[in-house]
Short mmCIF file of C-alpha atoms and ligand atoms in Angstrom, two decimals:
data_model
loop_
_atom_site.label_atom_id
_atom_site.label_comp_id
_atom_site.label_asym_id
_atom_site.label_seq_id
_atom_site.Cartn_x
_atom_site.Cartn_y
_atom_site.Cartn_z
CA LEU A 1 0.00 0.00 0.00
CA LEU A 2 2.63 2.47 0.99
CA GLU A 3 4.83 2.90 -1.99
CA ILE A 4 2.97 2.20 -5.16
CA GLY A 5 3.94 5.62 -6.48
CA ALA A 6 7.58 5.45 -5.58
CA PRO A 7 10.19 3.48 -7.46
CA ALA A 8 11.45 1.27 -4.69
CA ASP A 9 15.20 1.39 -5.07
CA SER A 10 16.27 4.55 -6.81
CA ALA A 11 14.43 6.71 -4.32
CA ARG A 12 15.64 5.03 -1.19
CA VAL A 13 18.21 6.97 0.73
CA GLY A 14 21.06 5.22 2.45
CA ARG A 15 20.72 2.08 0.37
CA LYS A 16 24.21 0.73 0.27
CA ARG A 17 25.61 -0.09 -3.10
CA GLY A 18 29.27 -0.92 -3.20
CA ALA A 19 31.38 0.73 -0.49
CA PRO A 20 29.84 1.13 2.99
CA GLN A 21 28.60 4.65 3.72
CA SER A 22 30.47 4.71 7.02
CA ASP A 23 33.58 5.30 4.88
CA LEU A 24 32.01 8.32 3.20
CA ASP A 25 34.49 11.13 2.70
CA VAL A 26 32.92 14.51 3.53
CA SER A 27 36.17 16.49 3.51
CA GLU A 28 36.32 19.84 1.78
CA GLY A 29 38.13 18.33 -1.22
CA ALA A 30 35.55 15.57 -1.64
CA LEU A 31 32.59 17.94 -1.36
CA ARG A 32 34.12 20.50 -3.74
CA ALA A 33 34.78 17.77 -6.27
CA ALA A 34 31.18 16.53 -5.94
CA LEU A 35 29.87 20.06 -6.47
CA SER A 36 32.00 20.59 -9.56
CA ARG A 37 30.98 17.19 -10.96
CA ARG A 38 27.34 18.01 -10.24
CA GLU A 39 26.86 14.82 -8.22
CA PHE A 40 24.12 16.36 -6.09
CA GLN A 41 20.68 15.57 -7.40
CA VAL A 42 17.30 16.91 -6.41
CA PHE A 43 14.53 14.50 -5.48
CA TYR A 44 10.91 15.56 -5.06
CA GLN A 45 8.23 14.56 -2.60
CA PRO A 46 4.59 15.48 -3.27
CA ARG A 47 2.46 17.34 -0.80
CA ILE A 48 -1.24 16.65 -0.80
CA ASP A 49 -4.23 18.73 0.24
CA CYS A 50 -5.80 16.80 3.14
CA ALA A 51 -9.39 17.67 2.24
CA THR A 52 -9.33 17.16 -1.54
CA GLN A 53 -6.37 14.76 -1.93
CA VAL A 54 -5.11 16.96 -4.76
CA VAL A 55 -1.35 17.37 -5.22
CA SER A 56 -0.58 21.00 -4.40
CA GLY A 57 3.18 20.94 -4.72
CA PHE A 58 6.50 19.22 -4.16
CA GLU A 59 9.40 19.58 -1.75
CA ALA A 60 12.88 19.51 -3.24
CA LEU A 61 15.17 17.26 -1.17
CA VAL A 62 18.80 16.95 -2.16
CA ARG A 63 20.73 13.67 -2.40
CA TRP A 64 24.35 12.94 -3.25
CA ARG A 65 24.51 10.47 -6.09
CA HIS A 66 27.90 9.11 -5.08
CA PRO A 67 29.88 7.05 -7.60
CA GLU A 68 30.89 4.50 -4.93
CA HIS A 69 28.38 4.83 -2.10
CA GLY A 70 25.14 5.15 -4.04
CA ILE A 71 22.50 7.60 -2.89
CA VAL A 72 23.61 9.49 0.20
CA SER A 73 21.17 11.22 2.57
CA PRO A 74 21.40 15.00 3.12
CA ASP A 75 21.85 14.35 6.85
CA ARG A 76 25.37 13.15 5.98
CA PHE A 77 26.55 16.19 4.02
CA ILE A 78 24.46 19.31 4.78
CA GLY A 79 26.24 19.86 8.13
CA PRO A 80 29.74 19.44 6.62
CA CYS A 81 28.82 21.77 3.72
CA GLU A 82 27.66 24.37 6.25
CA GLN A 83 30.82 24.07 8.33
CA LEU A 84 33.10 24.25 5.29
CA GLY A 85 31.44 27.28 3.73
CA LEU A 86 30.12 25.27 0.79
CA ILE A 87 26.41 25.54 1.53
CA ASP A 88 25.90 28.55 -0.78
CA SER A 89 27.14 26.56 -3.75
CA LEU A 90 24.96 23.61 -2.81
CA THR A 91 21.89 25.84 -2.35
CA GLU A 92 22.50 27.41 -5.74
CA GLN A 93 22.73 24.01 -7.46
CA VAL A 94 19.57 22.74 -5.75
CA PHE A 95 17.58 25.88 -6.52
CA ASP A 96 18.81 25.96 -10.12
CA GLU A 97 17.96 22.30 -10.73
CA GLY A 98 14.62 22.55 -8.92
CA LEU A 99 13.52 25.66 -10.77
CA ARG A 100 14.50 24.18 -14.13
CA TRP A 101 12.62 20.98 -13.32
CA LEU A 102 9.53 23.00 -12.46
CA SER A 103 9.70 25.18 -15.55
CA HIS A 104 10.32 22.26 -17.92
CA ASN A 105 7.68 19.95 -16.53
CA LEU A 106 5.01 22.13 -14.96
CA PRO A 107 5.35 25.48 -16.69
CA ALA A 108 1.72 26.52 -16.71
CA SER A 109 0.38 25.20 -13.45
CA ASP A 110 -0.04 26.51 -9.94
CA THR A 111 1.95 23.63 -8.50
CA ARG A 112 4.40 24.96 -5.96
CA LEU A 113 7.95 23.93 -5.18
CA SER A 114 9.29 24.02 -1.62
CA LEU A 115 13.02 24.57 -1.21
CA ASN A 116 15.00 24.22 2.03
CA LEU A 117 17.26 27.02 3.17
CA SER A 118 20.19 26.55 5.55
CA ALA A 119 20.50 28.50 8.80
CA CYS A 120 23.89 29.65 7.48
CA SER A 121 22.18 31.62 4.73
CA LEU A 122 20.40 33.99 7.09
CA ASP A 123 23.18 36.57 7.01
CA ASP A 124 23.68 36.35 3.23
CA ASP A 125 22.63 39.83 2.16
CA GLY A 126 22.58 39.06 -1.54
CA LEU A 127 20.53 35.87 -1.34
CA ALA A 128 17.06 37.34 -1.88
CA ASP A 129 18.21 39.15 -5.03
CA ARG A 130 19.97 36.04 -6.35
CA MET A 131 16.90 33.93 -5.72
CA GLU A 132 14.80 36.41 -7.64
CA GLN A 133 17.29 36.22 -10.53
CA TRP A 134 17.26 32.41 -10.52
CA CYS A 135 13.47 32.50 -10.74
CA ARG A 136 13.50 35.03 -13.55
CA LYS A 137 16.04 32.95 -15.48
CA ALA A 138 13.80 29.88 -15.13
CA GLY A 139 10.62 31.80 -15.92
CA ILE A 140 9.06 30.88 -12.57
CA ALA A 141 7.08 33.41 -10.53
CA PRO A 142 8.40 33.64 -6.94
CA ARG A 143 4.86 33.04 -5.64
CA ARG A 144 5.25 29.44 -6.84
CA ILE A 145 8.22 28.93 -4.52
CA ILE A 146 7.95 28.15 -0.82
CA VAL A 147 11.17 28.73 1.08
CA GLU A 148 11.49 26.47 4.14
CA LEU A 149 13.53 27.45 7.16
CA THR A 150 13.62 25.35 10.32
CA GLU A 151 12.16 26.74 13.50
CA THR A 152 15.57 26.31 15.14
CA ALA A 153 17.32 28.36 12.42
CA ALA A 154 14.73 31.12 12.54
CA MET A 155 14.87 31.37 16.32
CA ASN A 156 18.67 31.22 16.64
CA ASP A 157 18.90 34.61 15.02
CA PRO A 158 15.43 36.17 14.83
CA SER A 159 16.62 39.56 13.62
CA ALA A 160 18.63 38.09 10.73
CA ALA A 161 15.67 35.85 9.94
CA LEU A 162 13.30 38.82 9.96
CA ASP A 163 15.54 40.69 7.56
CA LEU A 164 15.97 37.91 4.99
CA LEU A 165 12.43 36.61 5.24
CA THR A 166 10.96 40.09 4.81
CA ARG A 167 13.01 40.64 1.67
CA LEU A 168 11.94 37.30 0.26
CA ARG A 169 8.29 37.93 1.11
CA LEU A 170 8.40 41.34 -0.58
CA LYS A 171 9.63 39.64 -3.74
CA GLY A 172 6.64 37.31 -3.62
CA PHE A 173 8.18 34.11 -2.20
CA HIS A 174 6.14 32.14 0.31
CA LEU A 175 7.84 31.17 3.56
CA SER A 176 7.45 28.08 5.67
CA ILE A 177 8.65 27.26 9.16
CA ASP A 178 10.00 23.71 9.04
CA ASP A 179 10.23 21.06 11.79
CA PHE A 180 7.95 23.07 14.07
CA GLY A 181 7.64 21.88 17.63
CA VAL A 182 11.14 20.54 18.25
CA GLY A 183 12.80 23.95 18.54
CA HIS A 184 12.02 26.46 21.25
CA SER A 185 10.18 29.36 19.74
CA SER A 186 9.27 32.60 21.28
CA LEU A 187 5.73 32.76 19.99
CA VAL A 188 5.88 36.54 19.94
CA GLN A 189 8.91 36.46 17.66
CA LEU A 190 7.40 33.72 15.55
CA ALA A 191 4.26 35.75 14.97
CA ARG A 192 6.35 38.67 13.75
CA LEU A 193 8.07 36.68 11.02
CA PRO A 194 6.31 36.74 7.64
CA PHE A 195 5.67 33.02 7.34
CA SER A 196 2.66 31.70 5.47
CA GLU A 197 3.02 28.03 6.40
CA LEU A 198 3.95 25.94 9.39
CA LYS A 199 5.15 22.34 9.10
CA ILE A 200 4.58 20.08 12.07
CA ASP A 201 7.69 18.06 12.81
CA ARG A 202 7.34 14.42 11.91
CA THR A 203 8.10 13.17 15.42
CA PHE A 204 4.63 14.38 16.51
CA VAL A 205 2.98 13.26 13.30
CA ALA A 206 4.43 9.75 13.55
CA GLY A 207 3.16 9.44 17.12
CA ALA A 208 -0.28 10.85 16.42
CA ILE A 209 -2.03 7.51 16.66
CA GLU A 210 -0.38 5.80 19.63
CA SER A 211 0.44 8.80 21.78
CA SER A 212 -2.23 11.08 23.18
CA GLU A 213 0.54 13.57 23.94
CA SER A 214 1.50 13.75 20.25
CA GLN A 215 -2.19 14.13 19.37
CA THR A 216 -2.51 17.03 21.74
CA ILE A 217 0.61 18.66 20.30
CA CYS A 218 -0.62 18.19 16.72
CA ARG A 219 -4.00 19.73 17.55
CA ALA A 220 -2.39 22.62 19.41
CA VAL A 221 0.06 23.34 16.59
CA ILE A 222 -2.74 23.26 14.01
CA GLY A 223 -4.75 25.68 16.16
CA LEU A 224 -1.73 27.94 16.69
CA GLY A 225 -0.91 27.99 12.97
CA HIS A 226 -4.45 28.75 11.94
CA GLY A 227 -4.78 31.37 14.65
CA LEU A 228 -1.73 33.13 13.22
CA GLY A 229 -3.18 32.93 9.71
CA LEU A 230 -0.81 30.18 8.51
CA THR A 231 -1.58 27.02 6.59
CA VAL A 232 -0.44 23.88 8.38
CA THR A 233 1.35 20.96 6.74
CA ALA A 234 2.19 17.68 8.42
CA GLU A 235 5.43 15.94 7.38
CA GLY A 236 6.05 12.21 7.79
CA VAL A 237 2.52 10.92 7.20
CA GLU A 238 3.06 7.19 6.84
CA ASN A 239 -0.40 5.65 7.15
CA GLU A 240 -4.11 6.17 6.67
CA ALA A 241 -4.87 6.38 10.38
CA VAL A 242 -2.53 9.34 10.82
CA LEU A 243 -3.96 11.04 7.73
CA ALA A 244 -7.50 10.58 9.03
CA PHE A 245 -6.54 12.04 12.41
CA LEU A 246 -4.86 15.04 10.78
CA ALA A 247 -7.74 15.70 8.38
CA ALA A 248 -10.22 15.59 11.28
CA ALA A 249 -7.98 17.96 13.24
CA GLY A 250 -8.13 20.47 10.37
CA CYS A 251 -4.59 20.08 9.04
CA ASP A 252 -4.33 21.59 5.54
CA SER A 253 -1.72 19.47 3.76
CA ALA A 254 0.30 16.33 4.25
CA GLN A 255 3.54 14.87 3.00
CA GLY A 256 4.85 11.41 3.63
CA TYR A 257 5.54 7.85 2.58
CA LEU A 258 1.79 7.16 2.50
CA PHE A 259 1.71 9.13 -0.74
CA ALA A 260 5.26 8.80 -2.02
CA ARG A 261 8.88 8.79 -1.00
CA PRO A 262 11.09 11.50 -2.48
CA MET A 263 11.68 10.55 -6.14
CA SER A 264 13.94 11.62 -8.99
CA GLY A 265 12.57 14.33 -11.26
CA ASP A 266 11.58 11.89 -14.02
CA ASP A 267 9.96 9.44 -11.59
CA THR A 268 8.05 12.33 -10.02
CA ILE A 269 6.54 13.29 -13.36
CA ARG A 270 5.53 9.65 -14.01
CA TRP A 271 4.03 9.50 -10.49
CA LEU A 272 2.11 12.70 -11.14
CA GLU A 273 0.73 11.39 -14.42
CA ARG A 274 -0.53 8.24 -12.73
CA HIS A 275 -2.02 10.09 -9.80
CA THR A 276 -3.82 12.82 -11.65
CA GLN A 277 -5.88 10.42 -13.73
CA PRO A 278 -9.52 11.22 -12.97
CA ASP A 279 -10.30 7.91 -11.28
CA ARG A 280 -7.41 8.15 -8.86
CA THR A 281 -6.60 10.07 -5.75
CA ALA A 282 -3.05 10.93 -4.84
CA ARG A 283 -3.00 8.07 -2.42
CA ALA A 284 -1.63 4.71 -3.34
CA ARG A 285 -4.24 1.97 -3.25
P1 C2E B 1 13.04 18.29 6.04
O1 C2E B 1 13.10 19.52 5.21
O2 C2E B 1 12.27 18.36 7.31
O3 C2E B 1 12.51 17.17 5.07
C1 C2E B 1 11.67 16.11 5.48
C2 C2E B 1 12.44 14.82 5.63
O4 C2E B 1 11.52 13.79 6.03
C3 C2E B 1 13.09 14.33 4.36
O5 C2E B 1 14.30 13.68 4.72
C4 C2E B 1 12.07 13.32 3.84
O6 C2E B 1 12.64 12.36 2.97
C5 C2E B 1 11.63 12.70 5.13
N1 C2E B 1 10.29 12.08 5.03
C6 C2E B 1 9.29 12.45 4.22
N2 C2E B 1 8.20 11.68 4.43
C7 C2E B 1 8.51 10.81 5.41
C8 C2E B 1 7.79 9.75 6.07
O7 C2E B 1 6.63 9.48 5.80
N3 C2E B 1 8.47 9.09 7.05
C9 C2E B 1 9.75 9.38 7.37
N4 C2E B 1 10.31 8.65 8.35
N5 C2E B 1 10.45 10.36 6.78
C10 C2E B 1 9.84 11.07 5.81
P2 C2E B 1 15.61 13.87 3.88
O8 C2E B 1 15.27 13.96 2.44
O9 C2E B 1 16.59 12.85 4.34
O10 C2E B 1 16.11 15.31 4.32
C11 C2E B 1 16.53 15.54 5.64
C12 C2E B 1 16.72 17.00 5.92
O11 C2E B 1 17.83 17.50 5.14
C13 C2E B 1 15.55 17.86 5.46
O12 C2E B 1 14.53 17.81 6.45
C14 C2E B 1 16.19 19.21 5.36
O13 C2E B 1 16.29 19.84 6.61
C15 C2E B 1 17.59 18.86 4.87
N6 C2E B 1 17.67 19.11 3.43
C16 C2E B 1 17.23 18.35 2.40
N7 C2E B 1 17.47 18.95 1.21
C17 C2E B 1 18.07 20.15 1.51
C18 C2E B 1 18.58 21.23 0.71
O14 C2E B 1 18.49 21.26 -0.52
N8 C2E B 1 19.14 22.28 1.39
C19 C2E B 1 19.21 22.32 2.76
N9 C2E B 1 19.78 23.39 3.35
N10 C2E B 1 18.76 21.32 3.53
C20 C2E B 1 18.19 20.24 2.91
MG1 MG B 2 11.82 20.91 4.59
MG1 MG B 3 10.69 19.22 8.02
MG1 MG B 4 13.28 17.54 9.17
#
């Protein structure tokens, strides 16, 4: 049931092929070489409107297509890229590839693309202008892009976040607060930031059936988001029971293995074709 839409192997992160990933080299030299060889590849995961089951967009999630280690998860290389000052180059490659994918495959639709921004980019004064240029080059209106920033990143430096996020919002980008609930937000500061979406962290979503505590947190976060005028998305929706709980609690959209794992660009388009046939909902069945 879970993965009819997702090609089982190519999409799976951390699947070992050849050398064990514990030997992965994330030194500056290795990461620079991977950037210049364009070994980073963007995968896409659909997000679905809870009420209508319609696909409303995709989140771009980067992977390292490593010649020896196979597909490497971003958890292994985002941190090293940030520490080594390489995250700007990685962000640019992901945005460039994601925007081109959107403009080639979904040029005349309202489908949105969510892109993740690193905490390290908050003090990058030129980023908002560069993002606008990348969009213009790809022929994509900024309103079709949702920029995700984690709650922890936004709250570590609220004034830098306010500055960058305001600039992005003025250019028309939508903004999303990612992994909400695991950081420690000042709600006053949160309310001041120009977000339009809040994503409930998947630890609460995953527990929403067994744990009444997680249920309470999900309901409270949905109420908080709506009260602040934000749409609420749940990440990590793995089964029907969780989806039913979220829909009943008023959650707006959902992302997770129930619908599809992150997939390559071509597989995503095939998935979309299958799941937008009139007799089908987004859900696997
Ligand atoms: P995130 O932005 O919170 O992305 C959601 C993560 O949850 C993704 O992990 C996704 O594959 C995973 N996921 C989605 N549905 C399910 C589900 O039903 N169950 C479970 N267990 N997991 C699910 P992924 O792709 O490994 O990415 C991890 C994190 O790496 C992302 O978390 C994001 O913070 C970061 N990341 C990914 N791509 C980029 C990027 O291009 N730039 C930056 N700066 N960070 C990125
Ligand atoms: Mg995200
Ligand atoms: Mg998240
Ligand atoms: Mg996360």
